[in-house]
Amino acid sequence: TQTSWGYSKENGPDRWHESYPIAKGNNQSPVAILTKDVYKDPILLPWFTSYDPGAAKNILNNGRTVRVAFDDTFDRSVLRGGPLQGIYRLRQLHIHWGSTDDRGSEHVVDLTRHAGEIHIVHWSTKYSNYGDALKKPDGVAVLAILLQVGKTLKPEMKRIVEEIDAIKTKGKEAPFPNFDPSILFPQNRSYFTYQGSFTTPPCEECVTWIIMKEPIIVSADQMAKLRSLSSKTADELHCPLVDNWRPLQPLNNRMIRSPCQ
Ligand code: GRE
Ligand code: ZN
């Protein structure tokens, strides 16, 4: 029987293109960012969010990540500005992380791979729904936040980590009411931006990436909780859900930009 995609040897990133040929496209993510090569673009603006905590719906372990879903049936929680034209509606957030602190992030900045990366996913309301937006080069905008392990004063990840016991195994879902993802933002809103793709199959090339320069700090305990999730269902043997990150993809002809301010 056909095994579906994942992160192991048999079904991992090196094989995704067999079922999803765009995974070998010219605009794939993630990429290495070298600050010395980043174009300081005077036309780039600050970005803004307006999130309604009431839009948060539930939290799910899908066996590949932990994902929080938001109500996107109207302009309730939105992202605008930065490199974007128009309004982008909040759809979901999810996390990529490693088995150890020296890996887990997808984007690499100046040769540093962080312990994890949060993706806050939005879609352009110039398209009629999320599915349509995925087919357009400017359909999706992702705010990416890098995770660094350390001593934390501001426990941004607390709400998500608290819910992990309720979604230990693949397929488990729990209500996740009243959550504002802007608590996850670092203090400094400065960013890198480039055009890329989903980092999971089918790896559609529809993403404007907005990557925060400043990481947020998560505690070793919080990372341990993430790593205690299982990528298998409750009736299967426990298998830690870790290393759900895609390796670096070629930058090709793309430019990475950052604002001047
Ligand atoms: C993912 O599944 O990892 C993902 C999305 C949407 C945008 C970027 C991304 O679902 O990495
Ligand atoms: Zn992602």
PDB file of C-alpha atoms and ligand atoms in Angstrom:
ATOM      1  CA  THR A   1       0.000   0.000   0.000  1.00  0.00           C
ATOM      2  CA  GLN A   2       1.054   3.576  -0.802  1.00  0.00           C
ATOM      3  CA  THR A   3       2.708   5.171   2.216  1.00  0.00           C
ATOM      4  CA  SER A   4       1.945   8.869   2.543  1.00  0.00           C
ATOM      5  CA  TRP A   5       4.590  11.549   2.924  1.00  0.00           C
ATOM      6  CA  GLY A   6       6.475  12.159   6.134  1.00  0.00           C
ATOM      7  CA  TYR A   7       9.962  12.884   7.424  1.00  0.00           C
ATOM      8  CA  SER A   8      11.494   9.392   7.603  1.00  0.00           C
ATOM      9  CA  LYS A   9      13.874   7.723   5.158  1.00  0.00           C
ATOM     10  CA  GLU A  10      11.132   5.909   3.223  1.00  0.00           C
ATOM     11  CA  ASN A  11       8.758   8.857   2.797  1.00  0.00           C
ATOM     12  CA  GLY A  12      10.876  11.915   3.615  1.00  0.00           C
ATOM     13  CA  PRO A  13      11.749  15.191   1.830  1.00  0.00           C
ATOM     14  CA  ASP A  14      14.083  13.517  -0.723  1.00  0.00           C
ATOM     15  CA  ARG A  15      11.141  11.495  -2.048  1.00  0.00           C
ATOM     16  CA  TRP A  16       8.329  14.061  -1.934  1.00  0.00           C
ATOM     17  CA  HIS A  17       8.878  15.030  -5.589  1.00  0.00           C
ATOM     18  CA  GLU A  18       7.901  11.511  -6.738  1.00  0.00           C
ATOM     19  CA  SER A  19       4.277  12.254  -5.808  1.00  0.00           C
ATOM     20  CA  TYR A  20       4.488  16.083  -5.808  1.00  0.00           C
ATOM     21  CA  PRO A  21       6.714  17.218  -8.715  1.00  0.00           C
ATOM     22  CA  ILE A  22       6.530  20.921  -7.756  1.00  0.00           C
ATOM     23  CA  ALA A  23       8.753  19.955  -4.784  1.00  0.00           C
ATOM     24  CA  LYS A  24      11.606  20.244  -7.315  1.00  0.00           C
ATOM     25  CA  GLY A  25      10.401  23.668  -8.561  1.00  0.00           C
ATOM     26  CA  ASN A  26      12.508  26.825  -8.692  1.00  0.00           C
ATOM     27  CA  ASN A  27      10.741  28.657  -5.847  1.00  0.00           C
ATOM     28  CA  GLN A  28      10.871  26.183  -2.993  1.00  0.00           C
ATOM     29  CA  SER A  29      11.217  26.746   0.759  1.00  0.00           C
ATOM     30  CA  PRO A  30      12.944  26.824   3.162  1.00  0.00           C
ATOM     31  CA  VAL A  31      16.123  28.649   2.142  1.00  0.00           C
ATOM     32  CA  ALA A  32      19.334  29.792   3.800  1.00  0.00           C
ATOM     33  CA  ILE A  33      19.345  33.528   4.526  1.00  0.00           C
ATOM     34  CA  LEU A  34      22.718  35.270   4.541  1.00  0.00           C
ATOM     35  CA  THR A  35      22.298  38.787   5.939  1.00  0.00           C
ATOM     36  CA  LYS A  36      25.222  40.056   3.843  1.00  0.00           C
ATOM     37  CA  ASP A  37      23.248  39.158   0.689  1.00  0.00           C
ATOM     38  CA  VAL A  38      19.887  40.592   1.826  1.00  0.00           C
ATOM     39  CA  TYR A  39      18.680  43.611  -0.198  1.00  0.00           C
ATOM     40  CA  LYS A  40      17.657  46.509   2.058  1.00  0.00           C
ATOM     41  CA  ASP A  41      14.558  47.626   0.216  1.00  0.00           C
ATOM     42  CA  PRO A  42      13.399  51.227   0.841  1.00  0.00           C
ATOM     43  CA  ILE A  43       9.875  50.427  -0.418  1.00  0.00           C
ATOM     44  CA  LEU A  44       9.218  47.733   2.224  1.00  0.00           C
ATOM     45  CA  LEU A  45       6.748  48.776   4.933  1.00  0.00           C
ATOM     46  CA  PRO A  46       6.157  47.503   8.467  1.00  0.00           C
ATOM     47  CA  TRP A  47       3.591  44.689   8.757  1.00  0.00           C
ATOM     48  CA  PHE A  48       0.520  44.773  11.019  1.00  0.00           C
ATOM     49  CA  THR A  49      -1.862  42.186  12.393  1.00  0.00           C
ATOM     50  CA  SER A  50      -5.305  42.586  13.830  1.00  0.00           C
ATOM     51  CA  TYR A  51      -6.226  39.284  15.455  1.00  0.00           C
ATOM     52  CA  ASP A  52      -9.521  38.426  17.181  1.00  0.00           C
ATOM     53  CA  PRO A  53      -8.839  35.889  19.991  1.00  0.00           C
ATOM     54  CA  GLY A  54     -12.369  34.572  19.405  1.00  0.00           C
ATOM     55  CA  ALA A  55     -11.319  33.266  15.968  1.00  0.00           C
ATOM     56  CA  ALA A  56      -9.280  30.413  17.510  1.00  0.00           C
ATOM     57  CA  LYS A  57     -11.071  27.079  17.130  1.00  0.00           C
ATOM     58  CA  ASN A  58      -9.060  23.991  18.013  1.00  0.00           C
ATOM     59  CA  ILE A  59      -5.644  22.397  18.350  1.00  0.00           C
ATOM     60  CA  LEU A  60      -4.769  19.169  16.537  1.00  0.00           C
ATOM     61  CA  ASN A  61      -1.982  16.585  16.426  1.00  0.00           C
ATOM     62  CA  ASN A  62      -2.100  15.414  12.798  1.00  0.00           C
ATOM     63  CA  GLY A  63       0.950  13.158  13.220  1.00  0.00           C
ATOM     64  CA  ARG A  64       3.206  15.653  11.422  1.00  0.00           C
ATOM     65  CA  THR A  65       2.779  18.817  13.483  1.00  0.00           C
ATOM     66  CA  VAL A  66       0.647  20.519  16.104  1.00  0.00           C
ATOM     67  CA  ARG A  67      -1.779  22.870  14.383  1.00  0.00           C
ATOM     68  CA  VAL A  68      -4.139  25.542  15.694  1.00  0.00           C
ATOM     69  CA  ALA A  69      -7.073  26.318  13.376  1.00  0.00           C
ATOM     70  CA  PHE A  70      -8.863  29.684  13.178  1.00  0.00           C
ATOM     71  CA  ASP A  71     -12.244  30.743  11.828  1.00  0.00           C
ATOM     72  CA  ASP A  72     -11.523  32.324   8.431  1.00  0.00           C
ATOM     73  CA  THR A  73     -15.084  32.745   7.160  1.00  0.00           C
ATOM     74  CA  PHE A  74     -14.796  36.549   7.381  1.00  0.00           C
ATOM     75  CA  ASP A  75     -12.118  39.250   7.938  1.00  0.00           C
ATOM     76  CA  ARG A  76     -11.803  38.471  11.631  1.00  0.00           C
ATOM     77  CA  SER A  77      -8.055  38.098  12.071  1.00  0.00           C
ATOM     78  CA  VAL A  78      -5.897  39.684   9.396  1.00  0.00           C
ATOM     79  CA  LEU A  79      -2.338  40.498   8.337  1.00  0.00           C
ATOM     80  CA  ARG A  80      -1.434  43.427   6.080  1.00  0.00           C
ATOM     81  CA  GLY A  81       1.497  45.668   5.131  1.00  0.00           C
ATOM     82  CA  GLY A  82       5.116  44.578   4.884  1.00  0.00           C
ATOM     83  CA  PRO A  83       5.654  43.210   1.360  1.00  0.00           C
ATOM     84  CA  LEU A  84       1.922  42.438   0.961  1.00  0.00           C
ATOM     85  CA  GLN A  85      -0.763  43.930  -1.259  1.00  0.00           C
ATOM     86  CA  GLY A  86      -4.211  43.803   0.326  1.00  0.00           C
ATOM     87  CA  ILE A  87      -5.566  41.782   3.222  1.00  0.00           C
ATOM     88  CA  TYR A  88      -4.530  38.277   4.293  1.00  0.00           C
ATOM     89  CA  ARG A  89      -6.813  36.265   6.598  1.00  0.00           C
ATOM     90  CA  LEU A  90      -5.478  34.060   9.405  1.00  0.00           C
ATOM     91  CA  ARG A  91      -6.086  30.350   8.680  1.00  0.00           C
ATOM     92  CA  GLN A  92      -3.843  28.214  10.909  1.00  0.00           C
ATOM     93  CA  LEU A  93      -0.564  28.094  12.775  1.00  0.00           C
ATOM     94  CA  HIS A  94       1.728  25.137  13.234  1.00  0.00           C
ATOM     95  CA  ILE A  95       5.242  24.386  14.441  1.00  0.00           C
ATOM     96  CA  HIS A  96       8.346  22.645  13.101  1.00  0.00           C
ATOM     97  CA  TRP A  97      10.870  21.385  15.676  1.00  0.00           C
ATOM     98  CA  GLY A  98      13.844  19.081  16.207  1.00  0.00           C
ATOM     99  CA  SER A  99      14.897  16.114  18.294  1.00  0.00           C
ATOM    100  CA  THR A 100      17.664  18.250  19.826  1.00  0.00           C
ATOM    101  CA  ASP A 101      18.147  22.002  20.349  1.00  0.00           C
ATOM    102  CA  ASP A 102      20.591  22.360  17.415  1.00  0.00           C
ATOM    103  CA  ARG A 103      17.950  21.579  14.763  1.00  0.00           C
ATOM    104  CA  GLY A 104      14.244  22.085  14.108  1.00  0.00           C
ATOM    105  CA  SER A 105      13.897  25.376  12.268  1.00  0.00           C
ATOM    106  CA  GLU A 106      13.409  25.295   8.509  1.00  0.00           C
ATOM    107  CA  HIS A 107      14.900  28.670   7.587  1.00  0.00           C
ATOM    108  CA  VAL A 108      18.567  29.115   8.475  1.00  0.00           C
ATOM    109  CA  VAL A 109      19.877  32.627   9.163  1.00  0.00           C
ATOM    110  CA  ASP A 110      23.640  33.211   8.840  1.00  0.00           C
ATOM    111  CA  LEU A 111      24.326  29.476   9.158  1.00  0.00           C
ATOM    112  CA  THR A 112      22.341  29.195  12.414  1.00  0.00           C
ATOM    113  CA  ARG A 113      19.607  26.581  12.573  1.00  0.00           C
ATOM    114  CA  HIS A 114      17.250  27.268  15.468  1.00  0.00           C
ATOM    115  CA  ALA A 115      15.414  24.749  17.675  1.00  0.00           C
ATOM    116  CA  GLY A 116      12.084  25.348  15.978  1.00  0.00           C
ATOM    117  CA  GLU A 117       9.945  27.593  13.797  1.00  0.00           C
ATOM    118  CA  ILE A 118       6.318  28.685  14.139  1.00  0.00           C
ATOM    119  CA  HIS A 119       4.389  29.300  10.895  1.00  0.00           C
ATOM    120  CA  ILE A 120       1.354  31.570  11.080  1.00  0.00           C
ATOM    121  CA  VAL A 121      -0.488  31.012   7.801  1.00  0.00           C
ATOM    122  CA  HIS A 122      -2.766  33.609   6.096  1.00  0.00           C
ATOM    123  CA  TRP A 123      -4.481  33.741   2.678  1.00  0.00           C
ATOM    124  CA  SER A 124      -5.279  36.647   0.401  1.00  0.00           C
ATOM    125  CA  THR A 125      -8.916  37.717   0.402  1.00  0.00           C
ATOM    126  CA  LYS A 126      -8.593  38.689  -3.249  1.00  0.00           C
ATOM    127  CA  TYR A 127      -9.200  34.950  -3.795  1.00  0.00           C
ATOM    128  CA  SER A 128     -12.510  33.347  -2.830  1.00  0.00           C
ATOM    129  CA  ASN A 129     -11.136  30.674  -0.494  1.00  0.00           C
ATOM    130  CA  TYR A 130      -7.961  29.054   0.849  1.00  0.00           C
ATOM    131  CA  GLY A 131      -7.961  26.319  -1.805  1.00  0.00           C
ATOM    132  CA  ASP A 132      -8.041  28.903  -4.601  1.00  0.00           C
ATOM    133  CA  ALA A 133      -5.333  31.015  -2.925  1.00  0.00           C
ATOM    134  CA  LEU A 134      -2.954  28.022  -2.928  1.00  0.00           C
ATOM    135  CA  LYS A 135      -2.982  28.095  -6.736  1.00  0.00           C
ATOM    136  CA  LYS A 136      -1.749  31.728  -6.921  1.00  0.00           C
ATOM    137  CA  PRO A 137       1.816  33.007  -6.486  1.00  0.00           C
ATOM    138  CA  ASP A 138       0.587  35.710  -4.071  1.00  0.00           C
ATOM    139  CA  GLY A 139      -2.128  33.579  -2.438  1.00  0.00           C
ATOM    140  CA  VAL A 140      -0.581  32.895   0.973  1.00  0.00           C
ATOM    141  CA  ALA A 141       1.511  34.867   3.494  1.00  0.00           C
ATOM    142  CA  VAL A 142       3.332  33.139   6.340  1.00  0.00           C
ATOM    143  CA  LEU A 143       4.743  34.908   9.394  1.00  0.00           C
ATOM    144  CA  ALA A 144       7.636  32.751  10.603  1.00  0.00           C
ATOM    145  CA  ILE A 145       8.990  32.956  14.147  1.00  0.00           C
ATOM    146  CA  LEU A 146      12.235  31.198  15.089  1.00  0.00           C
ATOM    147  CA  LEU A 147      12.480  29.403  18.438  1.00  0.00           C
ATOM    148  CA  GLN A 148      15.582  29.545  20.613  1.00  0.00           C
ATOM    149  CA  VAL A 149      15.947  27.491  23.800  1.00  0.00           C
ATOM    150  CA  GLY A 150      16.794  29.516  26.877  1.00  0.00           C
ATOM    151  CA  LYS A 151      15.535  31.020  30.113  1.00  0.00           C
ATOM    152  CA  THR A 152      12.242  32.678  29.366  1.00  0.00           C
ATOM    153  CA  LEU A 153      10.541  35.518  31.197  1.00  0.00           C
ATOM    154  CA  LYS A 154       7.670  35.837  28.743  1.00  0.00           C
ATOM    155  CA  PRO A 155       6.138  32.382  28.223  1.00  0.00           C
ATOM    156  CA  GLU A 156       4.720  32.912  24.719  1.00  0.00           C
ATOM    157  CA  MET A 157       4.301  29.211  24.056  1.00  0.00           C
ATOM    158  CA  LYS A 158       2.531  28.469  27.369  1.00  0.00           C
ATOM    159  CA  ARG A 159      -1.036  28.069  26.056  1.00  0.00           C
ATOM    160  CA  ILE A 160       0.030  25.728  23.237  1.00  0.00           C
ATOM    161  CA  VAL A 161       2.282  23.613  25.474  1.00  0.00           C
ATOM    162  CA  GLU A 162      -0.427  23.324  28.156  1.00  0.00           C
ATOM    163  CA  GLU A 163      -2.727  21.662  25.652  1.00  0.00           C
ATOM    164  CA  ILE A 164      -0.190  19.026  24.558  1.00  0.00           C
ATOM    165  CA  ASP A 165      -1.305  16.400  27.095  1.00  0.00           C
ATOM    166  CA  ALA A 166      -4.764  16.525  25.513  1.00  0.00           C
ATOM    167  CA  ILE A 167      -3.409  15.787  21.998  1.00  0.00           C
ATOM    168  CA  LYS A 168      -0.610  13.284  22.717  1.00  0.00           C
ATOM    169  CA  THR A 169      -1.325  11.011  19.756  1.00  0.00           C
ATOM    170  CA  LYS A 170      -2.024  11.413  16.034  1.00  0.00           C
ATOM    171  CA  GLY A 171      -5.595  12.407  15.239  1.00  0.00           C
ATOM    172  CA  LYS A 172      -6.350  13.900  18.660  1.00  0.00           C
ATOM    173  CA  GLU A 173      -7.972  17.326  18.716  1.00  0.00           C
ATOM    174  CA  ALA A 174      -8.949  19.650  21.580  1.00  0.00           C
ATOM    175  CA  PRO A 175     -10.880  22.922  21.747  1.00  0.00           C
ATOM    176  CA  PHE A 176      -8.539  25.924  21.766  1.00  0.00           C
ATOM    177  CA  PRO A 177     -10.750  28.927  22.470  1.00  0.00           C
ATOM    178  CA  ASN A 178      -9.697  32.520  22.975  1.00  0.00           C
ATOM    179  CA  PHE A 179      -6.124  32.564  21.661  1.00  0.00           C
ATOM    180  CA  ASP A 180      -4.350  35.572  20.152  1.00  0.00           C
ATOM    181  CA  PRO A 181      -1.257  34.450  18.171  1.00  0.00           C
ATOM    182  CA  SER A 182       0.286  37.923  18.448  1.00  0.00           C
ATOM    183  CA  ILE A 183       1.514  36.885  21.929  1.00  0.00           C
ATOM    184  CA  LEU A 184       4.028  34.769  19.983  1.00  0.00           C
ATOM    185  CA  PHE A 185       5.629  37.759  18.229  1.00  0.00           C
ATOM    186  CA  PRO A 186       9.129  38.899  19.194  1.00  0.00           C
ATOM    187  CA  GLN A 187       9.550  42.505  20.389  1.00  0.00           C
ATOM    188  CA  ASN A 188      11.323  43.615  17.232  1.00  0.00           C
ATOM    189  CA  ARG A 189       9.106  43.375  14.153  1.00  0.00           C
ATOM    190  CA  SER A 190      11.973  43.545  11.656  1.00  0.00           C
ATOM    191  CA  TYR A 191      11.851  40.838   9.003  1.00  0.00           C
ATOM    192  CA  PHE A 192      13.256  39.088   5.928  1.00  0.00           C
ATOM    193  CA  THR A 193      10.936  38.463   2.985  1.00  0.00           C
ATOM    194  CA  TYR A 194      11.041  36.359  -0.187  1.00  0.00           C
ATOM    195  CA  GLN A 195       8.752  34.373  -2.478  1.00  0.00           C
ATOM    196  CA  GLY A 196       8.630  30.644  -1.772  1.00  0.00           C
ATOM    197  CA  SER A 197       6.512  27.610  -1.079  1.00  0.00           C
ATOM    198  CA  PHE A 198       4.839  25.439   1.495  1.00  0.00           C
ATOM    199  CA  THR A 199       7.512  23.320   3.190  1.00  0.00           C
ATOM    200  CA  THR A 200       5.156  20.324   3.202  1.00  0.00           C
ATOM    201  CA  PRO A 201       3.627  18.461   0.232  1.00  0.00           C
ATOM    202  CA  PRO A 202       2.356  19.396  -2.236  1.00  0.00           C
ATOM    203  CA  CYS A 203       4.879  22.279  -1.695  1.00  0.00           C
ATOM    204  CA  GLU A 204       2.766  24.782  -3.658  1.00  0.00           C
ATOM    205  CA  GLU A 205       4.730  27.893  -4.736  1.00  0.00           C
ATOM    206  CA  CYS A 206       2.250  30.404  -3.315  1.00  0.00           C
ATOM    207  CA  VAL A 207       3.921  31.813  -0.199  1.00  0.00           C
ATOM    208  CA  THR A 208       5.187  35.296   0.615  1.00  0.00           C
ATOM    209  CA  TRP A 209       7.454  34.541   3.561  1.00  0.00           C
ATOM    210  CA  ILE A 210       7.828  37.135   6.346  1.00  0.00           C
ATOM    211  CA  ILE A 211      10.509  35.808   8.683  1.00  0.00           C
ATOM    212  CA  MET A 212      11.094  37.587  11.992  1.00  0.00           C
ATOM    213  CA  LYS A 213      14.766  38.468  12.495  1.00  0.00           C
ATOM    214  CA  GLU A 214      14.484  38.182  16.280  1.00  0.00           C
ATOM    215  CA  PRO A 215      13.789  34.685  17.672  1.00  0.00           C
ATOM    216  CA  ILE A 216      11.549  34.089  20.691  1.00  0.00           C
ATOM    217  CA  ILE A 217      12.842  32.160  23.690  1.00  0.00           C
ATOM    218  CA  VAL A 218      11.227  28.876  24.705  1.00  0.00           C
ATOM    219  CA  SER A 219      12.243  26.862  27.771  1.00  0.00           C
ATOM    220  CA  ALA A 220      13.874  23.433  27.658  1.00  0.00           C
ATOM    221  CA  ASP A 221      10.719  22.099  29.403  1.00  0.00           C
ATOM    222  CA  GLN A 222       8.498  23.481  26.662  1.00  0.00           C
ATOM    223  CA  MET A 223      10.681  21.897  23.954  1.00  0.00           C
ATOM    224  CA  ALA A 224      10.572  18.575  25.848  1.00  0.00           C
ATOM    225  CA  LYS A 225       6.753  18.760  25.835  1.00  0.00           C
ATOM    226  CA  LEU A 226       6.663  19.275  22.065  1.00  0.00           C
ATOM    227  CA  ARG A 227       9.026  16.309  21.620  1.00  0.00           C
ATOM    228  CA  SER A 228       6.733  14.132  23.773  1.00  0.00           C
ATOM    229  CA  LEU A 229       3.969  14.217  21.155  1.00  0.00           C
ATOM    230  CA  SER A 230       3.494  10.997  19.184  1.00  0.00           C
ATOM    231  CA  SER A 231       3.435  10.778  15.381  1.00  0.00           C
ATOM    232  CA  LYS A 232       1.332   7.600  15.727  1.00  0.00           C
ATOM    233  CA  THR A 233      -2.280   6.986  16.762  1.00  0.00           C
ATOM    234  CA  ALA A 234      -3.241   5.891  20.296  1.00  0.00           C
ATOM    235  CA  ASP A 235      -3.481   2.206  19.262  1.00  0.00           C
ATOM    236  CA  GLU A 236       0.019   2.183  17.696  1.00  0.00           C
ATOM    237  CA  LEU A 237       3.459   2.125  19.363  1.00  0.00           C
ATOM    238  CA  HIS A 238       4.638   5.541  20.557  1.00  0.00           C
ATOM    239  CA  CYS A 239       6.935   7.251  18.073  1.00  0.00           C
ATOM    240  CA  PRO A 240       8.146  10.751  19.027  1.00  0.00           C
ATOM    241  CA  LEU A 241       6.929  13.515  16.723  1.00  0.00           C
ATOM    242  CA  VAL A 242      10.279  15.274  16.151  1.00  0.00           C
ATOM    243  CA  ASP A 243      12.359  16.553  13.234  1.00  0.00           C
ATOM    244  CA  ASN A 244       9.348  17.602  11.169  1.00  0.00           C
ATOM    245  CA  TRP A 245      11.453  20.114   9.203  1.00  0.00           C
ATOM    246  CA  ARG A 246      12.340  20.197   5.515  1.00  0.00           C
ATOM    247  CA  PRO A 247      16.014  20.682   4.534  1.00  0.00           C
ATOM    248  CA  LEU A 248      17.216  23.783   2.674  1.00  0.00           C
ATOM    249  CA  GLN A 249      16.159  24.295  -0.938  1.00  0.00           C
ATOM    250  CA  PRO A 250      18.096  26.219  -3.621  1.00  0.00           C
ATOM    251  CA  LEU A 251      17.497  29.992  -3.708  1.00  0.00           C
ATOM    252  CA  ASN A 252      17.996  30.094  -7.502  1.00  0.00           C
ATOM    253  CA  ASN A 253      17.172  33.547  -8.898  1.00  0.00           C
ATOM    254  CA  ARG A 254      15.279  34.825  -5.891  1.00  0.00           C
ATOM    255  CA  MET A 255      16.057  37.909  -3.838  1.00  0.00           C
ATOM    256  CA  ILE A 256      15.660  38.090  -0.066  1.00  0.00           C
ATOM    257  CA  ARG A 257      14.768  41.589   1.107  1.00  0.00           C
ATOM    258  CA  SER A 258      14.446  43.416   4.418  1.00  0.00           C
ATOM    259  CA  PRO A 259      13.047  46.860   5.260  1.00  0.00           C
ATOM    260  CA  CYS A 260      15.399  49.826   5.827  1.00  0.00           C
ATOM    261  CA  GLN A 261      13.899  51.194   9.105  1.00  0.00           C
TER     262      GLN A 261
HETATM  263  C1  GRE B   1       3.330  23.573   6.414  1.00  0.00           C
HETATM  264  O1  GRE B   1       2.449  22.691   6.331  1.00  0.00           O
HETATM  265  O2  GRE B   1       4.420  23.383   6.964  1.00  0.00           O
HETATM  266  C2  GRE B   1       3.036  24.909   5.810  1.00  0.00           C
HETATM  267  C3  GRE B   1       1.723  25.276   5.523  1.00  0.00           C
HETATM  268  C4  GRE B   1       1.445  26.519   4.960  1.00  0.00           C
HETATM  269  C5  GRE B   1       2.474  27.385   4.671  1.00  0.00           C
HETATM  270  C6  GRE B   1       3.781  27.033   4.992  1.00  0.00           C
HETATM  271  C7  GRE B   1       4.078  25.786   5.563  1.00  0.00           C
HETATM  272  O3  GRE B   1       0.699  24.422   5.811  1.00  0.00           O
HETATM  273  O4  GRE B   1       5.350  25.452   5.885  1.00  0.00           O
HETATM  274 ZN    ZN B   2       5.240  25.065   8.108  1.00  0.00          ZN
END
